[in-house]
Amino acid sequence: MNILFVADPLESFKIYKDTTFVMMREAQRRGHSISACEPQDLQWQTGGVVTAQVRDIHLTGDKTDWFSVSQPLFANSPRALKDFGAIIMRKDPPFDSEFFYATHLLEQAEREGAKVFNKPRALRDHPEKLAIMEFPQFSGPTLVTRSAEAIRRFHAEHKDIILKPLDGMGGMGIFRVKEDGLNLGGIIETLNKNGAESVMVQKFLPEIALGDKRVLVIGGKPVPYCLARIPQGGEVRGNLAVGGKGVAQPLSNRDREIGEALGPILAARGLLLVGVDVIGDCVTEINVTSPTCFQEIFDQTGCDVAALFIDALEAALAV
């Protein structure tokens, strides 16, 4: 089978931690061939099908020159997406307008016969912060609003809060405001841009000291281990991108309960891979665009998450 990965530039991969890389490696190990392109390489024209300029690649096993190209980009005519055995959408956030347009092109490719994971419509329907609204039984106190006054009321009620932009990633733009309310007005103005943009506000969960847990759900089933991303150096954010320490650990009973409750629902919508963020007992985000942490979990526990993912991919294609 030929698998097309729609991803960021291959040259930008940090293969010692990149999840898309280990997906590719496991797929190649099983005898599948690998191709890659970026969202900007997708195109459609009246009377035709969705195509892309792609590179056919082979993973070399070398740490520096980690891939070789057997089919250079633009060497031949664009190729129809429907002709690939599977398409894996792995473009990293943010979910901006171009990502949105790419999902529409991929959805057209689905109508033409392509098999895309995660499903493009599901990517659009599950914004990673707002997706928790569907599952309030697993979420802590949360407010989504443009209103500065509503945020002030929420702070007065909960005393210690976290504020973050809806389009943030990697922990960027996250603020904590304690009971004294220091600089709350300035933070609101920064995030909501004087009422022009919505903000997510959540009650601060002190369990963050034990880690912001990434619970991976593959094919509707939770992976047995999660990665707790533990804040370092006085930080309130555990994200690896801002220096959090990743510690793999078995799922708690609550983690498993969350994964088993959300997994089948999300899988039925075409979300083959989901990363559920859990602090303490509460879901804070549901990541669907490009969930990570495969390598960290494998390196620390031996649980081969990439193999579980390719197992689920092959099973989905066999249906």
Short mmCIF file of C-alpha atoms in Angstrom, two decimals, residues 26-231:
data_model
loop_
_atom_site.label_atom_id
_atom_site.label_comp_id
_atom_site.label_asym_id
_atom_site.label_seq_id
_atom_site.Cartn_x
_atom_site.Cartn_y
_atom_site.Cartn_z
CA GLU A 26 6.43 1.57 11.18
CA ALA A 27 4.51 1.73 7.91
CA GLN A 28 7.70 1.18 5.91
CA ARG A 29 8.74 -1.67 8.23
CA ARG A 30 5.51 -3.44 7.27
CA GLY A 31 6.22 -3.07 3.57
CA HIS A 32 4.09 -0.03 2.80
CA SER A 33 5.54 2.65 0.52
CA ILE A 34 5.65 6.25 1.73
CA SER A 35 4.92 9.52 -0.03
CA ALA A 36 4.74 13.01 1.41
CA CYS A 37 3.44 16.44 0.55
CA GLU A 38 2.45 19.67 2.26
CA PRO A 39 -1.06 21.16 2.33
CA GLN A 40 0.07 23.80 -0.15
CA ASP A 41 0.72 21.04 -2.69
CA LEU A 42 -2.97 20.06 -2.86
CA GLN A 43 -4.97 21.30 -5.85
CA TRP A 44 -8.24 20.83 -7.71
CA GLN A 45 -9.54 21.97 -11.08
CA THR A 46 -12.97 21.74 -12.67
CA GLY A 47 -13.38 18.49 -14.53
CA GLY A 48 -10.62 16.77 -12.60
CA VAL A 49 -9.92 15.27 -9.20
CA VAL A 50 -7.94 16.48 -6.21
CA THR A 51 -4.25 16.01 -6.83
CA ALA A 52 -0.96 16.84 -5.17
CA GLN A 53 2.65 17.23 -6.09
CA VAL A 54 4.28 14.57 -3.90
CA ARG A 55 7.65 13.11 -3.07
CA ASP A 56 8.06 9.34 -2.86
CA ILE A 57 10.50 8.74 -0.03
CA HIS A 58 12.41 5.94 1.66
CA LEU A 59 13.54 6.11 5.28
CA THR A 60 17.27 5.45 5.40
CA GLY A 61 17.80 4.74 9.11
CA ASP A 62 20.36 7.55 9.27
CA LYS A 63 19.85 10.16 11.99
CA THR A 64 20.82 13.10 9.79
CA ASP A 65 19.91 12.25 6.21
CA TRP A 66 16.91 10.31 7.41
CA PHE A 67 15.07 10.06 4.10
CA SER A 68 15.94 9.67 0.45
CA VAL A 69 13.72 10.75 -2.41
CA SER A 70 12.92 8.33 -5.21
CA GLN A 71 10.33 10.62 -6.75
CA PRO A 72 11.30 14.30 -6.38
CA LEU A 73 8.64 16.96 -5.99
CA PHE A 74 7.44 18.33 -9.37
CA ALA A 75 9.35 15.63 -11.27
CA ASN A 76 6.13 14.34 -12.79
CA SER A 77 2.51 15.41 -13.09
CA PRO A 78 0.42 15.84 -9.94
CA ARG A 79 -1.01 12.59 -8.62
CA ALA A 80 -4.62 11.88 -7.72
CA LEU A 81 -5.18 11.48 -4.00
CA LYS A 82 -7.76 8.78 -4.62
CA ASP A 83 -4.98 6.56 -6.02
CA PHE A 84 -3.21 6.29 -2.65
CA GLY A 85 -4.09 3.46 -0.28
CA ALA A 86 -4.43 5.90 2.61
CA ILE A 87 -3.85 9.58 3.31
CA ILE A 88 -2.74 10.64 6.77
CA MET A 89 -3.28 14.31 7.57
CA ARG A 90 -0.50 15.33 9.94
CA LYS A 91 -0.15 19.08 9.46
CA ASP A 92 0.70 20.61 12.82
CA PRO A 93 -1.51 23.31 14.33
CA PRO A 94 -2.50 26.10 14.32
CA PHE A 95 -5.83 25.40 12.67
CA ASP A 96 -5.81 28.50 10.45
CA SER A 97 -7.65 29.37 7.24
CA GLU A 98 -5.23 27.39 5.06
CA PHE A 99 -5.64 24.28 7.23
CA PHE A 100 -9.41 24.76 6.95
CA TYR A 101 -9.22 24.99 3.15
CA ALA A 102 -7.01 21.89 3.05
CA THR A 103 -9.70 19.91 4.86
CA HIS A 104 -12.18 20.88 2.14
CA LEU A 105 -9.82 19.68 -0.57
CA LEU A 106 -9.29 16.44 1.34
CA GLU A 107 -13.02 16.01 1.77
CA GLN A 108 -13.47 16.37 -1.98
CA ALA A 109 -10.79 13.71 -2.41
CA GLU A 110 -12.87 11.48 -0.10
CA ARG A 111 -15.88 11.93 -2.37
CA GLU A 112 -13.65 10.73 -5.20
CA GLY A 113 -12.67 7.60 -3.25
CA ALA A 114 -9.70 8.62 -1.08
CA LYS A 115 -9.36 7.29 2.48
CA VAL A 116 -8.25 10.13 4.77
CA PHE A 117 -7.28 9.93 8.46
CA ASN A 118 -8.22 11.82 10.53
CA LYS A 119 -11.39 12.47 8.56
CA PRO A 120 -11.39 16.06 7.21
CA ARG A 121 -14.92 16.88 8.37
CA ALA A 122 -14.11 15.59 11.83
CA LEU A 123 -11.02 17.83 11.94
CA ARG A 124 -13.24 20.83 11.23
CA ASP A 125 -15.97 19.75 13.65
CA HIS A 126 -13.66 19.27 16.65
CA PRO A 127 -11.74 22.47 17.42
CA GLU A 128 -9.29 21.31 20.01
CA LYS A 129 -10.29 23.55 22.89
CA LEU A 130 -14.00 23.81 22.17
CA ALA A 131 -14.45 20.06 21.68
CA ILE A 132 -14.66 19.62 25.46
CA MET A 133 -18.07 21.33 25.44
CA GLU A 134 -19.64 18.07 24.32
CA PHE A 135 -18.31 16.25 27.40
CA PRO A 136 -19.01 18.50 30.41
CA GLN A 137 -19.12 15.48 32.71
CA PHE A 138 -15.36 15.17 32.28
CA SER A 139 -14.44 18.87 32.27
CA GLY A 140 -13.67 21.35 35.03
CA PRO A 141 -15.37 24.75 35.29
CA THR A 142 -14.88 26.46 31.93
CA LEU A 143 -16.05 29.66 30.25
CA VAL A 144 -15.84 30.60 26.56
CA THR A 145 -16.64 34.24 25.89
CA ARG A 146 -15.64 37.57 24.36
CA SER A 147 -17.02 39.45 27.36
CA ALA A 148 -14.55 41.02 29.76
CA GLU A 149 -17.31 41.30 32.37
CA ALA A 150 -18.12 37.58 32.13
CA ILE A 151 -14.44 36.77 32.65
CA ARG A 152 -14.33 39.01 35.72
CA ARG A 153 -17.39 37.25 37.15
CA PHE A 154 -15.81 33.86 36.49
CA HIS A 155 -12.65 35.01 38.29
CA ALA A 156 -14.66 36.31 41.23
CA GLU A 157 -16.32 32.90 41.55
CA HIS A 158 -13.29 30.66 41.11
CA LYS A 159 -10.49 32.95 42.40
CA ASP A 160 -7.65 31.21 40.55
CA ILE A 161 -8.06 30.88 36.78
CA ILE A 162 -6.31 30.09 33.52
CA LEU A 163 -6.96 32.15 30.38
CA LYS A 164 -5.96 31.07 26.88
CA PRO A 165 -6.69 31.88 23.23
CA LEU A 166 -8.83 29.41 21.32
CA ASP A 167 -6.28 29.18 18.52
CA GLY A 168 -3.21 28.73 20.71
CA MET A 169 -0.86 25.76 20.56
CA GLY A 170 2.10 24.45 22.51
CA GLY A 171 1.17 26.43 25.61
CA MET A 172 1.49 29.79 23.90
CA GLY A 173 -0.64 32.66 25.19
CA ILE A 174 -1.66 30.94 28.44
CA PHE A 175 -1.99 33.12 31.55
CA ARG A 176 -2.76 32.36 35.18
CA VAL A 177 -4.52 34.92 37.36
CA LYS A 178 -4.66 34.25 41.08
CA GLU A 179 -7.12 35.54 43.68
CA ASP A 180 -5.56 39.01 43.78
CA GLY A 181 -6.60 39.54 40.14
CA LEU A 182 -3.24 41.12 39.33
CA ASN A 183 -3.20 42.37 35.72
CA LEU A 184 -6.47 40.62 34.85
CA GLY A 185 -7.65 43.60 32.82
CA GLY A 186 -4.50 43.73 30.74
CA ILE A 187 -4.61 40.00 30.08
CA ILE A 188 -8.25 40.16 28.99
CA GLU A 189 -7.46 43.02 26.60
CA THR A 190 -4.52 41.08 25.17
CA LEU A 191 -6.48 37.87 24.60
CA ASN A 192 -9.90 39.12 23.57
CA LYS A 193 -8.57 42.09 21.58
CA ASN A 194 -11.14 44.45 23.04
CA GLY A 195 -14.00 42.02 22.54
CA ALA A 196 -13.11 40.98 19.01
CA GLU A 197 -11.98 37.43 19.83
CA SER A 198 -13.26 34.68 22.11
CA VAL A 199 -11.23 33.44 25.06
CA MET A 200 -11.30 30.19 27.03
CA VAL A 201 -11.17 30.58 30.80
CA GLN A 202 -10.82 27.60 33.13
CA LYS A 203 -10.58 27.14 36.85
CA PHE A 204 -6.94 26.54 37.79
CA LEU A 205 -6.36 22.88 38.60
CA PRO A 206 -3.54 22.45 41.15
CA GLU A 207 -3.04 18.88 39.90
CA ILE A 208 -1.07 20.43 37.05
CA ALA A 209 1.92 20.03 39.38
CA LEU A 210 1.64 16.29 38.69
CA GLY A 211 1.45 16.85 34.94
CA ASP A 212 -0.80 17.70 32.03
CA LYS A 213 -1.45 14.15 30.84
CA ARG A 214 -1.70 13.34 27.15
CA VAL A 215 -4.00 10.32 26.88
CA LEU A 216 -3.80 8.88 23.36
CA VAL A 217 -6.86 7.18 21.92
CA ILE A 218 -6.29 5.08 18.79
CA GLY A 219 -9.13 3.42 16.90
CA GLY A 220 -11.45 4.27 19.77
CA LYS A 221 -9.29 2.60 22.43
CA PRO A 222 -6.99 4.32 24.94
CA VAL A 223 -3.28 3.53 24.77
CA PRO A 224 -2.26 1.90 28.10
CA TYR A 225 0.27 4.65 28.90
CA CYS A 226 -0.02 8.43 28.87
CA LEU A 227 2.64 11.14 28.93
CA ALA A 228 2.43 13.47 31.91
CA ARG A 229 3.96 16.79 30.91
CA ILE A 230 5.16 18.31 34.16
CA PRO A 231 5.80 22.06 34.48
#
